[in-house]
PDB file of C-alpha atoms in Angstrom:
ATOM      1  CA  UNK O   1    -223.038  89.418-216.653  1.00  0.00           C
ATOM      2  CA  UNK O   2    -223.548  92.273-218.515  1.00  0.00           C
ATOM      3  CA  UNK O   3    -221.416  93.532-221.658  1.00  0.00           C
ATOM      4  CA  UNK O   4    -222.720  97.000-222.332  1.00  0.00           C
ATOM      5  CA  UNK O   5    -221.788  97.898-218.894  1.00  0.00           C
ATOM      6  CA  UNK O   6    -218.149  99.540-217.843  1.00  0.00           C
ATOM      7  CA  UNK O   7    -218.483  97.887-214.588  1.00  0.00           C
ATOM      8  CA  UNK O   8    -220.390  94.491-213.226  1.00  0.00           C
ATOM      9  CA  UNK O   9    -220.338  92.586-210.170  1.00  0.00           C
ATOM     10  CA  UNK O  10    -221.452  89.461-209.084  1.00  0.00           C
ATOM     11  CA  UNK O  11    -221.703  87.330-205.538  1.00  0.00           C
ATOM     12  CA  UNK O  12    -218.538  89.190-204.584  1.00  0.00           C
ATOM     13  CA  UNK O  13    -217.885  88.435-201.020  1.00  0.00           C
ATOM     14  CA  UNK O  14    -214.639  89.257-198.925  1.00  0.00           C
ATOM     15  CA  UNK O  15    -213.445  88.473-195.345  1.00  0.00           C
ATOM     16  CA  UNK O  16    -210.559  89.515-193.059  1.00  0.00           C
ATOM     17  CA  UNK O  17    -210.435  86.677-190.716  1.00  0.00           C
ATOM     18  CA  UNK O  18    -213.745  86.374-188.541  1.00  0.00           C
ATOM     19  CA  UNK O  19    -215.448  89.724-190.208  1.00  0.00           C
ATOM     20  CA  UNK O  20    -217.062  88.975-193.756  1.00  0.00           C
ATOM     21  CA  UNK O  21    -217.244  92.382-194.606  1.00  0.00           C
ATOM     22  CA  UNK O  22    -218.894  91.915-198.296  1.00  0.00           C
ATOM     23  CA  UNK O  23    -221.350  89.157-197.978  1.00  0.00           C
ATOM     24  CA  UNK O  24    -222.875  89.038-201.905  1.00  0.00           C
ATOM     25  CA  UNK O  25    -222.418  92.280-203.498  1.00  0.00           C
ATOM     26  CA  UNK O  26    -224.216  92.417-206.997  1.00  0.00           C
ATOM     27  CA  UNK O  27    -224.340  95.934-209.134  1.00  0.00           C
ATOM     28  CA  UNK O  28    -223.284  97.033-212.589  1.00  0.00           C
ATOM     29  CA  UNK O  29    -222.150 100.768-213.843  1.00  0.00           C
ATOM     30  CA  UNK O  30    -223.254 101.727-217.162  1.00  0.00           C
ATOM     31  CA  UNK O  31    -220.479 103.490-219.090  1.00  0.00           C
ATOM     32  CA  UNK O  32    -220.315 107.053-219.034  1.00  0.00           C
ATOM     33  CA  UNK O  33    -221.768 107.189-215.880  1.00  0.00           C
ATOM     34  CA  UNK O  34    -221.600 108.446-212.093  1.00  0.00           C
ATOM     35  CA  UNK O  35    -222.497 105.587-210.100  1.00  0.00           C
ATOM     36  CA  UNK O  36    -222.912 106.277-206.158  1.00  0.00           C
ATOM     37  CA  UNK O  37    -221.820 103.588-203.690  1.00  0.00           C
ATOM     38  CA  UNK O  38    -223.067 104.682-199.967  1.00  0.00           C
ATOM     39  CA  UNK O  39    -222.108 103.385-196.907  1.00  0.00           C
ATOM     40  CA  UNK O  40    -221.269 104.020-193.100  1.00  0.00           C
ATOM     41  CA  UNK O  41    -218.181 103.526-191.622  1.00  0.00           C
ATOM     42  CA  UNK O  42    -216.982  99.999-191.904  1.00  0.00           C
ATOM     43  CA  UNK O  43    -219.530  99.423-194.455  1.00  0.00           C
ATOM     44  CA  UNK O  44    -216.822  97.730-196.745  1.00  0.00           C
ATOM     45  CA  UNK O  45    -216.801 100.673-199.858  1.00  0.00           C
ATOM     46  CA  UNK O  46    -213.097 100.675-199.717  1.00  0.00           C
ATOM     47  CA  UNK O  47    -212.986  96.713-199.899  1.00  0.00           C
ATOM     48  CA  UNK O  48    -215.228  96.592-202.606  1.00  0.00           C
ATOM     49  CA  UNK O  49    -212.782  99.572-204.959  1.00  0.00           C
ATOM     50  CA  UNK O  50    -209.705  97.636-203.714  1.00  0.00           C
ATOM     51  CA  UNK O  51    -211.128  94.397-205.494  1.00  0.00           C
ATOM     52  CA  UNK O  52    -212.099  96.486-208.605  1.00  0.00           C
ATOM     53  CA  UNK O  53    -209.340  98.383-208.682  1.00  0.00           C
ATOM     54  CA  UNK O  54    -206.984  95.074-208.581  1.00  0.00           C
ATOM     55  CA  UNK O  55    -205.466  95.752-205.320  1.00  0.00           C
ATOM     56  CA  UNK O  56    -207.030  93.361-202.864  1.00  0.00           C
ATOM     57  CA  UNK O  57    -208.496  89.473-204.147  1.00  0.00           C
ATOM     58  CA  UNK O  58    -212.182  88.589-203.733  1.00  0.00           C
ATOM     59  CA  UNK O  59    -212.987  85.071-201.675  1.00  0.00           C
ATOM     60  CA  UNK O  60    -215.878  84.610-204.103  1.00  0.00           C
ATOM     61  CA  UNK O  61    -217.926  86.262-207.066  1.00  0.00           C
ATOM     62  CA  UNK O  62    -216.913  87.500-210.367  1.00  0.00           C
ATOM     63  CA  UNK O  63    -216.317  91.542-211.078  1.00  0.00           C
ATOM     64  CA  UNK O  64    -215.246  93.021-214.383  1.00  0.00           C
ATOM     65  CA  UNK O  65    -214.177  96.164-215.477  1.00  0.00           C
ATOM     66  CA  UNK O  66    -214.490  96.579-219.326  1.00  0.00           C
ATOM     67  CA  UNK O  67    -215.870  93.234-220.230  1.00  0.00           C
ATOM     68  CA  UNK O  68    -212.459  92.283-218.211  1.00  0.00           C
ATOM     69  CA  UNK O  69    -211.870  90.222-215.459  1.00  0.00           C
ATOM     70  CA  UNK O  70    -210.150  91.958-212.083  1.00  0.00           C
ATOM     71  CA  UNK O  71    -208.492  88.921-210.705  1.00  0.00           C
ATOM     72  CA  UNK O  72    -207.635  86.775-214.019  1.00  0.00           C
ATOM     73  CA  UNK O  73    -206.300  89.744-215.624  1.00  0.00           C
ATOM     74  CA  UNK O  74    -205.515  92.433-213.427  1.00  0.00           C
ATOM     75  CA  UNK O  75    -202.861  94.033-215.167  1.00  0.00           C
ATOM     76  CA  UNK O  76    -204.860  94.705-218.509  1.00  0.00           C
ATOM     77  CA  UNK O  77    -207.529  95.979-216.165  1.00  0.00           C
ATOM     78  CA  UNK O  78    -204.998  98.507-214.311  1.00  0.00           C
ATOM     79  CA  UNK O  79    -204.355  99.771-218.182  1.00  0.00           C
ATOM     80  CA  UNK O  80    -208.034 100.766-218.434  1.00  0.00           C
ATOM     81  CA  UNK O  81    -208.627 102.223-214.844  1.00  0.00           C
ATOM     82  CA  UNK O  82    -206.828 105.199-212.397  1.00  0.00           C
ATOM     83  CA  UNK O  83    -207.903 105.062-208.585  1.00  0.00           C
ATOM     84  CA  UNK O  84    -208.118 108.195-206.295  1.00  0.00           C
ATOM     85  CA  UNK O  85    -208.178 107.332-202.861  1.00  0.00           C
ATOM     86  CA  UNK O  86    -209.622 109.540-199.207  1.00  0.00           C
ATOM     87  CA  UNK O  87    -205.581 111.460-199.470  1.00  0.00           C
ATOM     88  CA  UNK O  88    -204.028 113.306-202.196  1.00  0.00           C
ATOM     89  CA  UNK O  89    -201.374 111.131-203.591  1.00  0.00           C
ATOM     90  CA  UNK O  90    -199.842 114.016-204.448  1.00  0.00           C
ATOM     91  CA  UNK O  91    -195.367 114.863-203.736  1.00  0.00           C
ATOM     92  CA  UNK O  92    -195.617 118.309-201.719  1.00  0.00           C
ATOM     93  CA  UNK O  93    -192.149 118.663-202.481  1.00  0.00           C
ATOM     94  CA  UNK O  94    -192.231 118.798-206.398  1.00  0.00           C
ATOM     95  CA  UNK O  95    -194.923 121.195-207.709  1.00  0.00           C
ATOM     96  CA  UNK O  96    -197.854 120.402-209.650  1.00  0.00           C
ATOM     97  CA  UNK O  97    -196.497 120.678-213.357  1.00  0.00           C
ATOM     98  CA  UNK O  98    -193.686 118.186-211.936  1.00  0.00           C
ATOM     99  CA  UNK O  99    -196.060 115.894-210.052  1.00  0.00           C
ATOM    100  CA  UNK O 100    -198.224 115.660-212.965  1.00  0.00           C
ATOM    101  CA  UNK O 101    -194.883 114.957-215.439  1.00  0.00           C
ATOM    102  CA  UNK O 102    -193.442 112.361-213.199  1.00  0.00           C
ATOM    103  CA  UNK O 103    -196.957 110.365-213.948  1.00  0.00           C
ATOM    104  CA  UNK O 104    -196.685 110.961-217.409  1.00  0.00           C
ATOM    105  CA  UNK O 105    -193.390 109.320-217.526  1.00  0.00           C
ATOM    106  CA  UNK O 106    -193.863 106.505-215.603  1.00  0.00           C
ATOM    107  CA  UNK O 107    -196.951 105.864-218.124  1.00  0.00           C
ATOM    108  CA  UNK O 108    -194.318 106.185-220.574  1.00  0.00           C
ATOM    109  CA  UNK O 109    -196.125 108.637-222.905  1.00  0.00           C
ATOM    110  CA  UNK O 110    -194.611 110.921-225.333  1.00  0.00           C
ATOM    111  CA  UNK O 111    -194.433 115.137-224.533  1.00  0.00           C
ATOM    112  CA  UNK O 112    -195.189 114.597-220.937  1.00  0.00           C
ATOM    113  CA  UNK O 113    -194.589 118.310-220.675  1.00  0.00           C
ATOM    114  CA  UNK O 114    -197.262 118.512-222.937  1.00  0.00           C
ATOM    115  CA  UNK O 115    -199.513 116.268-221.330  1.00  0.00           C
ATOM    116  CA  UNK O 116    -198.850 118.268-218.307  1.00  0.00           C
ATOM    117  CA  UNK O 117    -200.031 121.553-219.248  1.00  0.00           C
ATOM    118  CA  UNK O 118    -202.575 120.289-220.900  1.00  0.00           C
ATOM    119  CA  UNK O 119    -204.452 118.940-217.911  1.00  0.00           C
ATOM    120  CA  UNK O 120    -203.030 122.054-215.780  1.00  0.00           C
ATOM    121  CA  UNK O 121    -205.062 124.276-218.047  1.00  0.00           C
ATOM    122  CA  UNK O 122    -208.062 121.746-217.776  1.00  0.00           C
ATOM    123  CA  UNK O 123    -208.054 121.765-214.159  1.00  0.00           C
ATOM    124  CA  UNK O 124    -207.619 125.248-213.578  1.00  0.00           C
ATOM    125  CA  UNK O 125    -204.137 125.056-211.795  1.00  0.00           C
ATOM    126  CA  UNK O 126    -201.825 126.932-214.818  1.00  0.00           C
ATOM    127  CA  UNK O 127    -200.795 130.339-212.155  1.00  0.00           C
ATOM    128  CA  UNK O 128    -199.966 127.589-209.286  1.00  0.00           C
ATOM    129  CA  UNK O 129    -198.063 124.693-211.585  1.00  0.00           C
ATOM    130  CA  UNK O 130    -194.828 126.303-211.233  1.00  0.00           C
ATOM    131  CA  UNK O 131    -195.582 126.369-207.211  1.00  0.00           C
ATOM    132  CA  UNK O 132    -194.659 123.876-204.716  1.00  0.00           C
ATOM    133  CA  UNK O 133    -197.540 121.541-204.067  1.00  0.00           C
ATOM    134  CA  UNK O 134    -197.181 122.140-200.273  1.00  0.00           C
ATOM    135  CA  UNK O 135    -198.687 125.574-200.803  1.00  0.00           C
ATOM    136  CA  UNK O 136    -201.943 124.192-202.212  1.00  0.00           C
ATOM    137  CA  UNK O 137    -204.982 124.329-200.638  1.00  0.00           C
ATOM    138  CA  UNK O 138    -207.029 120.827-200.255  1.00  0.00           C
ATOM    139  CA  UNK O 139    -209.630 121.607-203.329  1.00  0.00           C
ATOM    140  CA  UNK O 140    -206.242 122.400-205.589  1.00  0.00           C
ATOM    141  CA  UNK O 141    -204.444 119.489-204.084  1.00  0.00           C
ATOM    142  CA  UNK O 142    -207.661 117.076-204.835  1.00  0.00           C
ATOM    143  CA  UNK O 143    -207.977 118.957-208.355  1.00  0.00           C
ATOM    144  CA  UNK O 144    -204.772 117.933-209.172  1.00  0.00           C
ATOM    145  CA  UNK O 145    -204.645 114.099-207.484  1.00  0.00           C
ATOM    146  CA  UNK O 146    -207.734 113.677-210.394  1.00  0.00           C
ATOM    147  CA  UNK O 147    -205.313 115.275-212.979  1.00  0.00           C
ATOM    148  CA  UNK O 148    -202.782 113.277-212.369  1.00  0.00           C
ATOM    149  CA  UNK O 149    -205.197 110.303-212.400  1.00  0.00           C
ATOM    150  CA  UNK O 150    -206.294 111.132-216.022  1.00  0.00           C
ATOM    151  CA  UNK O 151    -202.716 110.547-217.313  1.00  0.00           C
ATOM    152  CA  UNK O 152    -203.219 107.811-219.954  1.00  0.00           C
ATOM    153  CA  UNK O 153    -207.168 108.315-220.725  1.00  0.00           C
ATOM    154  CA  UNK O 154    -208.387 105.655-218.031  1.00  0.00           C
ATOM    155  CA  UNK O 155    -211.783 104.973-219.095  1.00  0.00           C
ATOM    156  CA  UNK O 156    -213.174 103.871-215.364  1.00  0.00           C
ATOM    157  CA  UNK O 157    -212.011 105.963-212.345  1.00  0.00           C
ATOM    158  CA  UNK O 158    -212.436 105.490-208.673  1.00  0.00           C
ATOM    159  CA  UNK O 159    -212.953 107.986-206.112  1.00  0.00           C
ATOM    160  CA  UNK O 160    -212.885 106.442-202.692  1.00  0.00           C
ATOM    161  CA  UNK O 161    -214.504 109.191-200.871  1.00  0.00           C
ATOM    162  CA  UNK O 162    -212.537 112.014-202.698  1.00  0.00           C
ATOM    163  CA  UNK O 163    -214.252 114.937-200.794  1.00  0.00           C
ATOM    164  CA  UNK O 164    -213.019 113.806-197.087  1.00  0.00           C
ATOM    165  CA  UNK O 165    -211.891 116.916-195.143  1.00  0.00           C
ATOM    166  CA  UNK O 166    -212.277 119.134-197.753  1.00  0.00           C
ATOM    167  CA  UNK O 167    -214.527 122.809-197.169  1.00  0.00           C
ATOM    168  CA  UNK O 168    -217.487 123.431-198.616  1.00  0.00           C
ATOM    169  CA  UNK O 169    -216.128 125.804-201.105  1.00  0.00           C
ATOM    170  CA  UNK O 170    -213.479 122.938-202.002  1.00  0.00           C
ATOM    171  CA  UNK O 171    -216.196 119.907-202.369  1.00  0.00           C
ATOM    172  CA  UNK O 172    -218.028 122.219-204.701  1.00  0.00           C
ATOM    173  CA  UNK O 173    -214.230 122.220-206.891  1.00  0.00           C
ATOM    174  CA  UNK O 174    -214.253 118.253-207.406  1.00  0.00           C
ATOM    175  CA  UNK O 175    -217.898 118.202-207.249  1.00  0.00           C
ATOM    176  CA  UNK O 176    -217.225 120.479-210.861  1.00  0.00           C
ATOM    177  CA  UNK O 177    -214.220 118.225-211.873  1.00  0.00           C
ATOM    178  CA  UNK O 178    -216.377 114.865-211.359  1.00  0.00           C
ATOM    179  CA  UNK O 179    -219.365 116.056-213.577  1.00  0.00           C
ATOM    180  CA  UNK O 180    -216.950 117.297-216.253  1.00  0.00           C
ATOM    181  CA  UNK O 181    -215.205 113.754-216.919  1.00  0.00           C
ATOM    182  CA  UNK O 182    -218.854 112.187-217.058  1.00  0.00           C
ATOM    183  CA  UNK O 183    -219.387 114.588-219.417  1.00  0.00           C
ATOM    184  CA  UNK O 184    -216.348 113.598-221.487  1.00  0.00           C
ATOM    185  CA  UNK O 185    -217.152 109.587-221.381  1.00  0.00           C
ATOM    186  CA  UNK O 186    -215.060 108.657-218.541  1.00  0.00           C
ATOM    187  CA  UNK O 187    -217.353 106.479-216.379  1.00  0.00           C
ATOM    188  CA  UNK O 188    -216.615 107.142-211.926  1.00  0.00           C
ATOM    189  CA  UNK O 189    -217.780 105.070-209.690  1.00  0.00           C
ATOM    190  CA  UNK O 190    -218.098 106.976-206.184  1.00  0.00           C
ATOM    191  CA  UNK O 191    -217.812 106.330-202.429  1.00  0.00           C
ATOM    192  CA  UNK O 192    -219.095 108.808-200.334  1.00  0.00           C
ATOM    193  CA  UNK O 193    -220.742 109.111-196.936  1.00  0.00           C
ATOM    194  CA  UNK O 194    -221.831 112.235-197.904  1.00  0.00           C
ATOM    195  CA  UNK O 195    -225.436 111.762-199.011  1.00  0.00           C
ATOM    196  CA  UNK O 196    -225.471 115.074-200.962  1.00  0.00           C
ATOM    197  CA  UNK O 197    -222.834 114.301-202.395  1.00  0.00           C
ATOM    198  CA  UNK O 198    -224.932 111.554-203.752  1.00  0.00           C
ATOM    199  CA  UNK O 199    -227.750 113.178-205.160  1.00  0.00           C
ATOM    200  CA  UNK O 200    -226.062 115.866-207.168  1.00  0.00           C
ATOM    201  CA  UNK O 201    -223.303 113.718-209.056  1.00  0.00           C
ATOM    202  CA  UNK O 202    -224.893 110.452-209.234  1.00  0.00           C
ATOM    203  CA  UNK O 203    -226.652 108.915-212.291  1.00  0.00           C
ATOM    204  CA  UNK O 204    -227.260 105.578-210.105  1.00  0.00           C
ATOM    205  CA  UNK O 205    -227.276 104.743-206.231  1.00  0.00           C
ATOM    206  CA  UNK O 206    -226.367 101.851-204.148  1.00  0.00           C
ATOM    207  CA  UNK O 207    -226.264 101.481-200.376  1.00  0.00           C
ATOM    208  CA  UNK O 208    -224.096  99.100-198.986  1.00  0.00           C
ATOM    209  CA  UNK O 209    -225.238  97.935-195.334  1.00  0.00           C
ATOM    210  CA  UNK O 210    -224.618  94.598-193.850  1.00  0.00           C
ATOM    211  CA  UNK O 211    -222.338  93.965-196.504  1.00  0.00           C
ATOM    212  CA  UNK O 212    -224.906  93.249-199.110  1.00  0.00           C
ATOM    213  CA  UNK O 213    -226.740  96.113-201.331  1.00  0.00           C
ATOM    214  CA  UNK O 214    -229.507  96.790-199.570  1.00  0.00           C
ATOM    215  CA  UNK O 215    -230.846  99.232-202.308  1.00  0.00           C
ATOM    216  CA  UNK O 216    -230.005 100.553-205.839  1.00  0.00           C
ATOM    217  CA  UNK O 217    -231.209 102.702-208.272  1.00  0.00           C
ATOM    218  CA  UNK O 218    -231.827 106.459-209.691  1.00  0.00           C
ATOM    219  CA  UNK O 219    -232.420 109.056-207.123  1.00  0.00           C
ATOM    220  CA  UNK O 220    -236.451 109.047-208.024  1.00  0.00           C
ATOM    221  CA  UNK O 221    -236.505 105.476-207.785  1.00  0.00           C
ATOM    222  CA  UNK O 222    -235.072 105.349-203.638  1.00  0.00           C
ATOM    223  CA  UNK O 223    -236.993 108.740-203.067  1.00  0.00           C
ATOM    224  CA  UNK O 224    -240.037 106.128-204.109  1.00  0.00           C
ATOM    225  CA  UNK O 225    -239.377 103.062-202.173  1.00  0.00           C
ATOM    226  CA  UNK O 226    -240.576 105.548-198.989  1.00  0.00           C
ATOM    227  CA  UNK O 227    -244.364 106.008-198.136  1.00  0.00           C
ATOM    228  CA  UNK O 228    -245.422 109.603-199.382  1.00  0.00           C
ATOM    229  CA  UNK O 229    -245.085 112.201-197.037  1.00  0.00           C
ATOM    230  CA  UNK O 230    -247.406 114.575-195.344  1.00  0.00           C
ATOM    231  CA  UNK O 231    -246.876 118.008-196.928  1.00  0.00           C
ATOM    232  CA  UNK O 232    -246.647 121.231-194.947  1.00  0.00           C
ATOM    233  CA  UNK O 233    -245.826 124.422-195.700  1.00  0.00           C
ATOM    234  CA  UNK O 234    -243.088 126.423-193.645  1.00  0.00           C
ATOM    235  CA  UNK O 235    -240.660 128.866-193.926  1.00  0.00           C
ATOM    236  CA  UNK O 236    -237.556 127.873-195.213  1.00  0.00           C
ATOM    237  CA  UNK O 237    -234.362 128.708-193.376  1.00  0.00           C
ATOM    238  CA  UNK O 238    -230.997 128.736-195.216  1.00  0.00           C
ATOM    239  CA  UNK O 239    -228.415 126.117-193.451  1.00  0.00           C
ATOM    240  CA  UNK O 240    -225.243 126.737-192.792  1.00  0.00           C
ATOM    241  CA  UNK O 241    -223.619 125.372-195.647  1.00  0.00           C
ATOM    242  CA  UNK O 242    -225.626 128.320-197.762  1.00  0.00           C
ATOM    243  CA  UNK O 243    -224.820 131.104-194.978  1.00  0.00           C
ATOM    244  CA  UNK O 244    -220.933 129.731-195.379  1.00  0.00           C
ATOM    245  CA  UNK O 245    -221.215 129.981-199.482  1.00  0.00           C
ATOM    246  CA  UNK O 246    -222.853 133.208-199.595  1.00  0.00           C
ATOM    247  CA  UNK O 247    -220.716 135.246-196.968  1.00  0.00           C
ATOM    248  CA  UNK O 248    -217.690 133.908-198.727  1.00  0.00           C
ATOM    249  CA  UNK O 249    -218.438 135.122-202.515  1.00  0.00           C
ATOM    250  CA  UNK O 250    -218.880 130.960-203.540  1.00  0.00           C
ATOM    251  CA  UNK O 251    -222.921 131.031-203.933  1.00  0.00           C
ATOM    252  CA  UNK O 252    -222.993 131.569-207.315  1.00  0.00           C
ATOM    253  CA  UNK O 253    -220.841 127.811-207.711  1.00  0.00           C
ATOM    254  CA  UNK O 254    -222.991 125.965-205.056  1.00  0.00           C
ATOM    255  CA  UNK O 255    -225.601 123.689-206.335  1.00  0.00           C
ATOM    256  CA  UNK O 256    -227.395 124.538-202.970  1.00  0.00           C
ATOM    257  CA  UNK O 257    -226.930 128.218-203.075  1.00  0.00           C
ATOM    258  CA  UNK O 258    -230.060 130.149-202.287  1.00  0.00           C
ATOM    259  CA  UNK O 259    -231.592 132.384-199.771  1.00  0.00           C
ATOM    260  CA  UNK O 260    -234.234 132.161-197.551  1.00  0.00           C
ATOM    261  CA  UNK O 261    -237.785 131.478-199.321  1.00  0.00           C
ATOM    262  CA  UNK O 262    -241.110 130.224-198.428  1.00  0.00           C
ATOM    263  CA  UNK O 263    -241.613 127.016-200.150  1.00  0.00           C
ATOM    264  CA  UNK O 264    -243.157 123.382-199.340  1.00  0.00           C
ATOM    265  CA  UNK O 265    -241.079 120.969-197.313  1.00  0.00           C
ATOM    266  CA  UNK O 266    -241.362 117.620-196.447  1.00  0.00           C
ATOM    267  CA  UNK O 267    -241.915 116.372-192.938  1.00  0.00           C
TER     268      UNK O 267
END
């Protein structure tokens, strides 16, 4: 197995009773990097970040995080790793400079009043961190779920599907957030059924189907595995993600953001 890599996995197979959910996974995440893990429903994503993450044992295969082992020492890899799961694990009734405090004092780290404004200015959440987290909306309440997962300078995070439920304008929020801690060094592996989701964050790509990998690599190299297609030329219409951004003042964030144009398209 790799040593360059923040991530590597090997034969890792898991089963809850009859249903082998993970069958042979094999991938690696280069450090500082976004790596991508697709899947349907059921597809076992979560099972896989459970094992990585140290929460759930593997029946068989190897996985490391940091050169370290996840099952014969998970709590050294816990030091080096923060895990953001499909809810906000956020307390509605404290509000976010207190939320992000508590964490900073359970990691037992000095000024956590510091630490906490620092990440409140970061995150763009200073005017609401005196406010009751219960009056957040779901891109402030993600926002600061990542914050709070920062505390301590993890160098691998996981984001089990962190844009579930979450409006357009909102996904665009974390979609910011993610691409700023790549650009920082932090390396984030990614569930996500959300294949654009996919294809503007990720560095790598894996799909998970069957529980095996059934594909990995850069966005190029999976637009290649298909047979070149026949080119037409047609009048592009702008879909309703676009119409949303625009009407609502948000099109200058969206990475899709454009109006209607004449332009080739794929068929």
């Amino acid at each position: 197995m790799s040593t360059t890599a923040a991530i590597s996995v090997r034969g890792l197979e898991k089963s809850y009773k009859d249903n082998q959910v993970l069958k042979g996974v094999d991938f690696e995440v280069a450090r500082g990097s976004i790596f991508a893990l697709l899947g349907s429903n059921g597809a076992g994503k979560t099972t896989a970040v459970r094992i990585l993450s140290t929460l759930l044992r593997p029946d068989a295969g190897t996985a490391l995080v940091d050169d370290v082992s996840v099952v014969d020492d998970a709590a050294q890899v816990r030091e080096a790793i923060s895990l953001t799961g499909q809810f906000a694990a956020v307390d509605e009734i404290l509000s976010g400079r207190e939320n992000l405090i508590l964490v900073a004092k359970l990691r037992h780290l000095p000024s956590p009043g510091d630490v906490a404004d620092g990440l409140l200015a970061r995150f763009d959440l200073v005017e609401a961190g005196a406010r009751k987290v219960a009056t957040y909306s779901g891109g402030m309440r993600r926002r600061l779920d990542i914050a709070m997962s920062l505390i301590g300078s993890p160098s691998v995070i996981f984001l089990d599907e962190p844009t579930t439920g979450l409006d357009p304008e909102a996904r665009l929020e974390v979609w910011r957030v993610v691409k700023e801690l790549t650009a920082q060094g932090t390396t984030v592996l990614l569930t996500t059924q959300y294949l654009e989701e996919a294809e503007h964050l990720a560095d790598r790509i894996a799909i998970l189907h069957g529980g095996t990998i059934i594909a990995n690599g850069t966005l190029a190299e999976l637009k290649a595995l298909l047979p070149p297609a026949q080119v037409e030329y047609v009048e592009k219409q702008p879909s309703l993600e676009e119409i949303f951004l625009s009407l609502t003042g948000s099109a200058a964030q969206g990475p899709t953001a454009q109006g209607p144009t004449a332009q080739g398209a794929q068929s």
